Coordinates of C-alpha atoms and ligand atoms in Angstrom, one line a residue:
M1 CA 185.9 154.0 175.5
F2 CA 182.5 153.9 173.3
K3 CA 182.1 152.3 170.3
K4 CA 179.2 152.7 168.1
L5 CA 177.9 149.3 167.0
N6 CA 178.2 149.3 162.8
I7 CA 173.7 148.3 162.5
L8 CA 173.2 147.2 158.6
D9 CA 170.4 149.4 157.0
E10 CA 167.8 147.6 155.0
A11 CA 169.1 148.2 151.9
D12 CA 171.5 144.8 153.0
K13 CA 169.7 141.8 151.8
R14 CA 171.7 140.4 154.3
L15 CA 168.8 141.3 156.7
Q16 CA 166.9 139.1 155.0
Q17 CA 168.8 135.3 155.8
K18 CA 167.7 133.5 158.3
S19 CA 170.0 133.0 161.4
K20 CA 170.9 129.6 162.3
E21 CA 171.1 128.2 166.3
V22 CA 173.9 128.9 168.4
T23 CA 175.8 125.9 170.0
F24 CA 177.1 126.4 173.3
P25 CA 180.0 128.0 174.8
L26 CA 179.5 131.7 172.8
T27 CA 182.2 132.8 172.1
K28 CA 184.5 135.5 173.4
E29 CA 183.6 137.6 171.2
D30 CA 180.1 137.4 171.2
K31 CA 179.5 137.9 174.3
K32 CA 181.6 141.0 174.2
L33 CA 178.9 141.8 171.3
I34 CA 176.2 141.3 173.5
Q35 CA 177.6 143.7 176.5
Q36 CA 177.9 146.6 173.9
I37 CA 174.3 146.1 172.5
I38 CA 172.9 146.3 176.0
S39 CA 175.5 149.3 176.3
E40 CA 174.0 150.6 173.3
L41 CA 170.9 151.0 173.6
T42 CA 170.4 151.7 176.5
Y43 CA 172.1 155.1 176.4
S44 CA 170.0 154.5 172.7
Q45 CA 167.6 155.7 175.3
I46 CA 168.8 157.7 177.8
P47 CA 168.6 161.3 176.7
E48 CA 171.6 163.1 177.9
K49 CA 173.8 159.4 175.9
Q50 CA 171.5 159.5 172.8
E51 CA 172.4 163.1 172.2
E52 CA 176.5 162.9 172.9
Y53 CA 176.6 159.3 170.6
N54 CA 174.0 160.7 168.2
L55 CA 172.4 157.2 168.7
R56 CA 168.7 156.4 167.6
P57 CA 166.3 155.1 170.8
G58 CA 165.7 151.1 170.3
M59 CA 165.2 148.9 172.6
G60 CA 165.9 145.5 171.1
L61 CA 168.4 144.3 168.5
A62 CA 168.8 141.4 166.5
F63 CA 172.8 139.7 165.9
P64 CA 171.7 139.8 162.1
Q65 CA 171.5 143.0 162.5
L66 CA 175.1 142.7 162.8
G67 CA 175.6 140.9 160.5
I68 CA 176.0 137.8 162.0
H69 CA 173.2 135.2 161.3
K70 CA 173.7 133.4 164.7
R71 CA 170.1 133.9 166.9
I72 CA 170.6 135.9 169.3
I73 CA 168.3 138.9 170.5
V74 CA 168.7 141.5 173.0
I75 CA 166.1 143.8 173.8
V76 CA 166.1 146.2 177.0
H77 CA 163.5 147.7 178.7
E78 CA 162.7 150.6 180.5
V79 CA 160.3 149.3 182.8
E80 CA 160.4 153.2 184.9
K81 CA 162.3 156.4 184.1
G82 CA 166.0 155.1 184.2
K83 CA 165.5 151.7 185.3
F84 CA 166.0 149.5 182.6
N85 CA 165.1 145.1 182.5
N86 CA 168.2 143.7 180.2
Y87 CA 167.1 140.6 178.1
V88 CA 169.6 138.3 176.8
V89 CA 168.1 135.0 174.1
V90 CA 170.0 133.0 172.6
N91 CA 168.1 130.2 170.6
P92 CA 164.4 132.0 171.3
K93 CA 162.1 130.4 170.3
I94 CA 157.5 131.5 171.8
I95 CA 156.3 128.2 172.7
S96 CA 152.6 129.9 173.5
H97 CA 150.8 133.3 172.6
S98 CA 147.9 135.3 173.5
V99 CA 144.0 135.0 171.1
E100 CA 144.6 138.9 170.9
M101 CA 146.4 140.6 168.9
I102 CA 147.6 144.5 169.9
A103 CA 149.5 146.6 168.0
A104 CA 152.0 149.7 168.5
E105 CA 149.1 153.2 167.6
E106 CA 152.5 154.7 166.4
G107 CA 153.9 152.1 164.4
E108 CA 156.9 150.1 165.0
G109 CA 160.3 151.2 164.5
C110 CA 163.6 149.2 163.8
L111 CA 167.5 150.3 164.2
S112 CA 168.2 148.9 160.6
I113 CA 164.7 151.3 158.7
N114 CA 166.3 154.3 159.0
R115 CA 163.4 156.2 156.9
E116 CA 159.2 156.7 158.0
V117 CA 156.6 153.7 157.8
V118 CA 153.2 154.5 157.9
G119 CA 151.2 151.2 158.9
H120 CA 150.4 149.1 161.7
V121 CA 151.8 145.5 162.8
P122 CA 149.6 143.0 164.4
R123 CA 151.1 141.0 167.6
Y124 CA 150.2 138.8 170.0
A125 CA 149.5 140.8 173.1
R126 CA 151.1 138.3 175.4
V127 CA 154.3 135.4 174.5
T128 CA 155.9 133.2 175.7
V129 CA 159.5 132.6 174.8
T130 CA 161.9 130.1 175.6
G131 CA 165.5 130.1 175.1
F132 CA 169.4 129.9 176.4
D133 CA 170.8 132.4 178.6
E134 CA 174.4 133.8 177.8
D135 CA 175.9 131.0 180.0
G136 CA 173.6 128.6 178.2
N137 CA 170.6 128.2 181.2
E138 CA 167.1 127.4 179.5
I139 CA 164.9 130.5 180.5
K140 CA 161.2 131.5 179.9
I141 CA 160.0 135.2 179.6
R142 CA 156.4 135.1 180.0
A143 CA 155.9 139.1 177.7
R144 CA 153.2 141.4 177.8
E145 CA 152.2 144.7 175.3
E146 CA 154.9 146.5 174.8
L147 CA 157.4 144.0 175.7
S148 CA 155.6 140.9 173.5
I149 CA 156.1 143.1 170.8
A150 CA 159.8 143.8 171.2
F151 CA 160.2 139.7 171.7
Q152 CA 157.8 139.4 168.1
H153 CA 159.8 142.1 166.5
E154 CA 163.5 140.8 167.2
I155 CA 162.6 136.6 166.9
D156 CA 161.7 138.0 163.4
H157 CA 165.0 139.3 162.3
L158 CA 166.1 136.0 163.0
D159 CA 163.9 134.6 160.1
G160 CA 165.2 137.3 157.9
I161 CA 161.3 139.3 158.7
L162 CA 161.4 143.1 158.7
F163 CA 158.1 144.7 160.2
Y164 CA 156.5 146.3 157.0
D165 CA 156.6 142.9 155.9
R166 CA 153.7 142.1 158.2
I167 CA 152.1 145.2 157.6
D168 CA 149.0 144.6 154.8
K169 CA 149.9 146.0 151.8
E170 CA 145.9 147.0 150.5
K171 CA 145.5 148.0 154.3
P172 CA 148.0 149.0 156.3
L173 CA 146.4 151.2 158.4
L174 CA 144.0 150.0 161.5
N175 CA 141.1 150.8 163.0
E176 CA 140.2 150.5 166.8
N177 CA 137.2 147.9 166.5
E178 CA 139.8 145.5 164.3
I179 CA 142.9 145.3 167.3
R180 CA 144.1 146.7 170.5
F181 CA 146.5 149.7 169.8
I182 CA 148.9 150.3 172.8
Ligands
LIG201 NI1 164.6 146.0 163.4

């Protein structure tokens, strides 16, 4: 049976805490939770399932959003209709990034933020992320565009940063001379 995750809302200050590095092997509970997150993120991006389980669409989740302060992120990226690539990264680090910045034109969303937030979030157009898979093998991922934004957004959660912390309070909306929109 599909059991919905209990995702913390932004009002919960635990979202502002920094998460700790994880040691291997992962616990059985953590591995189970990773699978549950993958299912929920995947379902949330399939219209029929989204409706059936009353899910908000989302492509990423970080462990601290469940109140667990471990450096684990999960991203389910729809590469074409109905086809998803899953990324599970333990102790992720951005080891290099482009100079070019981008922003999601419609703004970013977050499963912990249940309201409309207006503003553009500057992100690197491309990042290289290293870390470990759930079995402790080293991995390296090159991400660009939407996927690059997703990695930066989820890694921020591990440091207690929410996307609106990166919106310029004086000038929340950027224009196309200042940044490339995707
Ligand atoms: Ni988020």
